Short mmCIF file of C-alpha atoms in Angstrom, two decimals:
data_model
loop_
_atom_site.label_atom_id
_atom_site.label_comp_id
_atom_site.label_asym_id
_atom_site.label_seq_id
_atom_site.Cartn_x
_atom_site.Cartn_y
_atom_site.Cartn_z
CA PHE A 1 -12.87 23.08 -8.28
CA PHE A 2 -13.39 20.77 -5.30
CA SER A 3 -16.86 19.65 -4.30
CA SER A 4 -18.08 20.40 -0.82
CA ARG A 5 -19.53 16.87 -0.54
CA ARG A 6 -16.87 14.70 1.00
CA ARG A 7 -16.61 11.23 2.48
CA HIS A 8 -14.02 9.94 4.95
CA THR A 9 -12.12 6.72 4.36
CA ARG A 10 -8.64 5.27 4.76
CA LEU A 11 -6.09 4.60 2.06
CA GLN A 12 -5.15 0.96 1.74
CA GLY A 13 -1.64 -0.43 2.08
CA ASP A 14 1.19 0.81 4.25
CA TRP A 15 0.10 4.42 4.02
CA SER A 16 -2.65 5.13 6.54
CA SER A 17 -3.37 8.86 6.27
CA ASP A 18 -6.95 9.90 6.83
CA VAL A 19 -8.55 10.73 3.51
CA CYS A 20 -11.36 13.11 2.72
CA SER A 21 -12.42 12.64 -0.90
CA SER A 22 -14.88 14.32 -3.18
CA ASP A 23 -17.20 12.42 -5.49
CA LEU A 24 -16.49 14.92 -8.27
CA SER A 25 -12.75 15.47 -7.90
CA PRO A 26 -9.77 13.46 -9.16
CA TYR A 27 -8.08 14.34 -5.84
CA VAL A 28 -8.39 13.35 -2.20
CA GLN A 29 -7.45 15.53 0.74
CA VAL A 30 -5.18 13.95 3.34
CA SER A 31 -3.63 15.00 6.60
CA VAL A 32 0.14 14.44 6.56
CA LYS A 33 1.28 12.04 9.31
CA PRO A 34 4.53 12.44 11.27
CA GLY A 35 7.45 11.10 9.24
CA GLU A 36 5.69 11.28 5.89
CA THR A 37 7.42 13.18 3.10
CA LEU A 38 6.22 14.33 -0.27
CA TRP A 39 8.48 11.70 -1.85
CA SER A 40 7.18 8.85 0.36
CA ILE A 41 3.58 9.85 -0.40
CA ALA A 42 4.35 10.08 -4.13
CA SER A 43 5.94 6.61 -4.02
CA MET A 44 2.73 5.12 -2.63
CA ILE A 45 0.69 6.77 -5.38
CA ALA A 46 3.09 6.11 -8.27
CA GLY A 47 3.72 2.45 -7.48
CA ASP A 48 6.19 1.33 -10.15
CA GLY A 49 5.71 4.57 -12.11
CA ASP A 50 7.75 7.76 -12.08
CA ARG A 51 7.23 9.42 -8.70
CA ARG A 52 8.84 12.67 -9.95
CA ALA A 53 5.71 13.35 -12.02
CA VAL A 54 3.51 12.67 -8.98
CA VAL A 55 5.61 15.01 -6.80
CA ALA A 56 5.31 17.73 -9.46
CA GLU A 57 1.53 17.26 -9.68
CA ILE A 58 1.08 17.36 -5.89
CA MET A 59 3.18 20.51 -5.67
CA GLU A 60 1.18 22.17 -8.45
CA VAL A 61 -2.26 21.22 -7.13
CA ASN A 62 -1.38 22.42 -3.62
CA HIS A 63 0.57 25.50 -4.74
CA LEU A 64 3.63 24.28 -2.78
CA LYS A 65 6.83 26.26 -3.23
CA SER A 66 8.97 23.40 -1.83
CA PRO A 67 8.52 19.67 -1.21
CA ASP A 68 8.69 20.20 2.57
CA LEU A 69 5.61 19.00 4.46
CA SER A 70 4.62 19.27 8.12
CA ALA A 71 2.69 16.74 10.20
CA GLY A 72 -0.96 17.75 10.25
CA GLN A 73 -0.71 19.70 6.99
CA ARG A 74 -3.69 19.00 4.71
CA ILE A 75 -2.88 18.41 1.05
CA PHE A 76 -4.69 17.18 -2.04
CA LEU A 77 -3.40 14.04 -3.77
CA PRO A 78 -4.27 12.48 -7.15
CA THR A 79 -6.54 9.44 -6.87
CA ARG A 80 -4.84 7.27 -9.52
#
């Protein structure tokens, strides 16, 4: 469900994880930086919206059993 064609870029704003995105996917793949949490990442994506829904989507897309992340872990995030 993810295209093999990817491009590298950087997310804008305070969050500076490396991003690898697909032209055909509504998700980008990032490498978790030290100190980042699922909730802090979801806050950057959700903006003023409900970050609980973003956390749930990230967990589902990545088949995560818990919200715990490790530095260097690669995860897919929605591109909203």
